[in-house]
Short mmCIF file of N, CA and C in Angstrom, two decimals:
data_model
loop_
_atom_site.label_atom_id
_atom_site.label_comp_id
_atom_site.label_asym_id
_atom_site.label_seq_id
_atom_site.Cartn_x
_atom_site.Cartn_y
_atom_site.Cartn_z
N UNK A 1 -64.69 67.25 -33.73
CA UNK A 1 -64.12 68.46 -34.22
C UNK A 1 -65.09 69.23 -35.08
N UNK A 2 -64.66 69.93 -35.90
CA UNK A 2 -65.60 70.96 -36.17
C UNK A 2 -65.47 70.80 -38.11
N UNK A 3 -64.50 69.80 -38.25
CA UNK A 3 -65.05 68.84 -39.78
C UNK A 3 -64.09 69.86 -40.54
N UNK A 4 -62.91 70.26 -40.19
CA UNK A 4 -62.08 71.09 -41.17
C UNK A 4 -60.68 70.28 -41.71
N UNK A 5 -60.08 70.35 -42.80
CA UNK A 5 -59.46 69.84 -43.59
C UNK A 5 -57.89 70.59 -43.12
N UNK A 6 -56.65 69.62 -43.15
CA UNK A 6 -55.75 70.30 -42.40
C UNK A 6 -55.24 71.56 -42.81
N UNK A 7 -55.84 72.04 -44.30
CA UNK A 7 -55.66 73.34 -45.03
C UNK A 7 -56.12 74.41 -43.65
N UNK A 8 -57.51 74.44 -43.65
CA UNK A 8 -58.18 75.12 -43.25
C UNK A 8 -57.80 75.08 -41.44
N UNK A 9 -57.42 73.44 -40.97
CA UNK A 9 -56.94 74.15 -39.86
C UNK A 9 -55.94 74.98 -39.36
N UNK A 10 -54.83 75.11 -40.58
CA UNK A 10 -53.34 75.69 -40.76
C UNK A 10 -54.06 77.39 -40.63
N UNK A 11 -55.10 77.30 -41.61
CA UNK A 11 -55.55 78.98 -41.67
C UNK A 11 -55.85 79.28 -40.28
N UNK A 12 -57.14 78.65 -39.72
CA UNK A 12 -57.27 78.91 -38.68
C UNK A 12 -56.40 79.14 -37.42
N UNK A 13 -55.65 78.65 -37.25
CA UNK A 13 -54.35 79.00 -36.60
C UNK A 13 -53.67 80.12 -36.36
N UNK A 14 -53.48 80.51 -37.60
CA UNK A 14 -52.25 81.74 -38.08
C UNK A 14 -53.50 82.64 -37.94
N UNK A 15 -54.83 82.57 -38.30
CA UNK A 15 -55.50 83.49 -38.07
C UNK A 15 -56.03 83.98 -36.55
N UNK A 16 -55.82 82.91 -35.71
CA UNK A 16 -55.88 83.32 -33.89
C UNK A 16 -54.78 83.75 -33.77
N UNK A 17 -54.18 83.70 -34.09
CA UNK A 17 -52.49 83.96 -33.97
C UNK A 17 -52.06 85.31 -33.57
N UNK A 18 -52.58 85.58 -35.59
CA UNK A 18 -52.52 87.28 -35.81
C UNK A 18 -53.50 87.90 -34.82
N UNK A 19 -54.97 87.58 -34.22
CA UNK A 19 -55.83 87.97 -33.65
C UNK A 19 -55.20 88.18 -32.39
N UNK A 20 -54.06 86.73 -31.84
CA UNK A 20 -54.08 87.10 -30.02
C UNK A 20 -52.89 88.05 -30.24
N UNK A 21 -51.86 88.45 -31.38
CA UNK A 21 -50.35 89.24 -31.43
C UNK A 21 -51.23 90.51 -31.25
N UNK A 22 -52.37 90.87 -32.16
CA UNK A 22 -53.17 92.15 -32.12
C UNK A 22 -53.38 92.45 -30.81
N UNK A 23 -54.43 91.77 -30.24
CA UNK A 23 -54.70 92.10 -28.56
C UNK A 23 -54.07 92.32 -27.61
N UNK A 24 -52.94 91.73 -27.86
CA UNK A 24 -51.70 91.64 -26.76
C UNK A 24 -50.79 93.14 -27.08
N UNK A 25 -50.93 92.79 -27.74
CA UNK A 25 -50.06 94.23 -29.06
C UNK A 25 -50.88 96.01 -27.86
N UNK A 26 -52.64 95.64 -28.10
CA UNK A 26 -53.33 96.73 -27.39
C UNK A 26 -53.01 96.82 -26.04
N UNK A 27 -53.29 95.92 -25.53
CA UNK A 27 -52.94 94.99 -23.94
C UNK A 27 -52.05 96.02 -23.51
N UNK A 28 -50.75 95.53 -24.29
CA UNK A 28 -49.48 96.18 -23.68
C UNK A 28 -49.27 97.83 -23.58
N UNK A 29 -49.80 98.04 -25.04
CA UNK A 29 -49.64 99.70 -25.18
C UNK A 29 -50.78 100.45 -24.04
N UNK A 30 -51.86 100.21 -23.95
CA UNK A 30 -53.29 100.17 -23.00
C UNK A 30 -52.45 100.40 -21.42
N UNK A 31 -52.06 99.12 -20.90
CA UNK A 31 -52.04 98.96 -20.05
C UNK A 31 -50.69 99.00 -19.28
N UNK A 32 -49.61 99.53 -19.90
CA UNK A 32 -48.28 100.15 -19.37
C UNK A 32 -48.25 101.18 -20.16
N UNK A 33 -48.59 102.29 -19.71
CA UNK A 33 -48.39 103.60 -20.50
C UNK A 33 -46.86 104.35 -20.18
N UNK A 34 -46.25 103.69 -19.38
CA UNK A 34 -44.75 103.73 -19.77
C UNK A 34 -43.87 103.48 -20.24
N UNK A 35 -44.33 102.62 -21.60
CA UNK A 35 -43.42 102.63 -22.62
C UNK A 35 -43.68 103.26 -23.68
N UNK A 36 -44.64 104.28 -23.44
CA UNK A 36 -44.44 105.58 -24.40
C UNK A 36 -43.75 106.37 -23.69
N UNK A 37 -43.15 106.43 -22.53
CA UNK A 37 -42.30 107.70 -23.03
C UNK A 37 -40.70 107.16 -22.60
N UNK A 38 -40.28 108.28 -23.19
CA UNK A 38 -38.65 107.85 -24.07
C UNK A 38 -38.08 108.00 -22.40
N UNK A 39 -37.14 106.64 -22.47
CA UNK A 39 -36.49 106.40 -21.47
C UNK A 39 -34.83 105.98 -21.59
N UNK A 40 -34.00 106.15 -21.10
CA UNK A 40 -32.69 105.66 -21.64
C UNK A 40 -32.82 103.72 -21.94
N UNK A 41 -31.80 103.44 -22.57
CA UNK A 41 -31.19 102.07 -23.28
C UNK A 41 -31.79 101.24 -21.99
N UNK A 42 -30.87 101.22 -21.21
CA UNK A 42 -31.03 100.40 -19.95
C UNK A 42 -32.44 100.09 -19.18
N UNK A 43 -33.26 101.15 -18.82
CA UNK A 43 -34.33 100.96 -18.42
C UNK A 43 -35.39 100.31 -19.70
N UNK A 44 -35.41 100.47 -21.26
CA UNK A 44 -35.75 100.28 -22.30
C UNK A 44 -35.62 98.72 -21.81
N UNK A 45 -34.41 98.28 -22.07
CA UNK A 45 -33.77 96.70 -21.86
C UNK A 45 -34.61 95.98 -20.41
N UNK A 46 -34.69 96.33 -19.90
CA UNK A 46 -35.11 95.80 -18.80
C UNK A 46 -36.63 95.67 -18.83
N UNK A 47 -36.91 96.42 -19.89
CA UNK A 47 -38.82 96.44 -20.01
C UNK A 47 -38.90 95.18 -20.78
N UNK A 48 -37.86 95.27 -21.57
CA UNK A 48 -38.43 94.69 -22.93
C UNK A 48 -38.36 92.86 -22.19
N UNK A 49 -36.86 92.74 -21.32
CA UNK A 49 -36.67 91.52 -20.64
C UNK A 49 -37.49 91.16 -19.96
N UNK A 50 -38.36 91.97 -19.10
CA UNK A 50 -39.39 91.55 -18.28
C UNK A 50 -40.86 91.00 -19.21
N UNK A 51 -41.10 92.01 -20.14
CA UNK A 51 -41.57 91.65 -20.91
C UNK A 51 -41.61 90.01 -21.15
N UNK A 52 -40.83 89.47 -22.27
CA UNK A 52 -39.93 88.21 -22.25
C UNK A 52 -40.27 87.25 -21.59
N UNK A 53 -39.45 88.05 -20.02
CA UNK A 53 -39.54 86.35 -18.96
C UNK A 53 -41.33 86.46 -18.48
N UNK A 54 -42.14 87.12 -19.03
CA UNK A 54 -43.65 87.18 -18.52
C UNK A 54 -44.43 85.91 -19.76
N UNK A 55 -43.81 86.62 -21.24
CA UNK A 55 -43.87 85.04 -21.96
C UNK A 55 -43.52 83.98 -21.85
N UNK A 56 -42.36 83.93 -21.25
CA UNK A 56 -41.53 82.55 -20.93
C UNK A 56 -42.49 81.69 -19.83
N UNK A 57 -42.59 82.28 -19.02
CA UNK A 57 -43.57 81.89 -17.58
C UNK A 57 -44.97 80.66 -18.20
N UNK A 58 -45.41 82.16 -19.06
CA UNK A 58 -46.72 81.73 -19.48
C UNK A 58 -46.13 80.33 -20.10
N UNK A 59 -45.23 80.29 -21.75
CA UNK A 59 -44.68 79.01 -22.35
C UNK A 59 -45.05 78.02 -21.22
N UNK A 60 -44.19 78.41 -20.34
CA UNK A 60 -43.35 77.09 -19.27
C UNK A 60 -44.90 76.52 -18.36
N UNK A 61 -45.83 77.07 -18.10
CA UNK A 61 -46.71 77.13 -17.52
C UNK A 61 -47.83 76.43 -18.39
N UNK A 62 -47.68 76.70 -19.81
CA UNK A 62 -48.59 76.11 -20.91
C UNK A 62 -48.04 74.46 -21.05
N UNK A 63 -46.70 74.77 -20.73
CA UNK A 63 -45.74 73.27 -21.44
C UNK A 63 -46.26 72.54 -19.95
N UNK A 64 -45.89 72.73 -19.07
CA UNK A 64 -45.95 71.53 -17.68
C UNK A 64 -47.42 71.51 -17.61
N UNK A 65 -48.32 72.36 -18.16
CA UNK A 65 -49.90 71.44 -18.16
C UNK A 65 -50.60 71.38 -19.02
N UNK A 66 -49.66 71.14 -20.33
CA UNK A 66 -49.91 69.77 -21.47
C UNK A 66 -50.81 70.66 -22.18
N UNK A 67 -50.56 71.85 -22.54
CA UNK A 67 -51.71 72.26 -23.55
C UNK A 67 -51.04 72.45 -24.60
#
């Protein structure tokens, strides 16, 4: 390992963390430029769900190969 104390690995953590919420954060706004513009409730809901089950995937995909 890289000789860090479990303090410092706790920081490190929360600090990729905040780094991958940032990127993803650009990612999304970047690269669907249709959720800037104003759309009714329903189509809103359905972004945000797809959204969601695209994390879930990834989770489920992270969990069945053990990372």
């Amino acid at each position: 390992g890289l000789g860090l104390s479990s303090l410092e690995r706790v920081e490190l953590m929360v600090a990729l963390a905040i780094s991958a919420a940032g990127l993803l954060y650009v990612a999304v706004a970047d690269l669907i430029p249709g959720l800037h513009r104003r759309v009714d409730a329903r189509t809103s809901f359905i972004q945000v769900l797809l959204i969601a089950l695209g994390v879930l995937v990834v989770a489920m995909v992270a969990h069945v190969g053990g990372h």
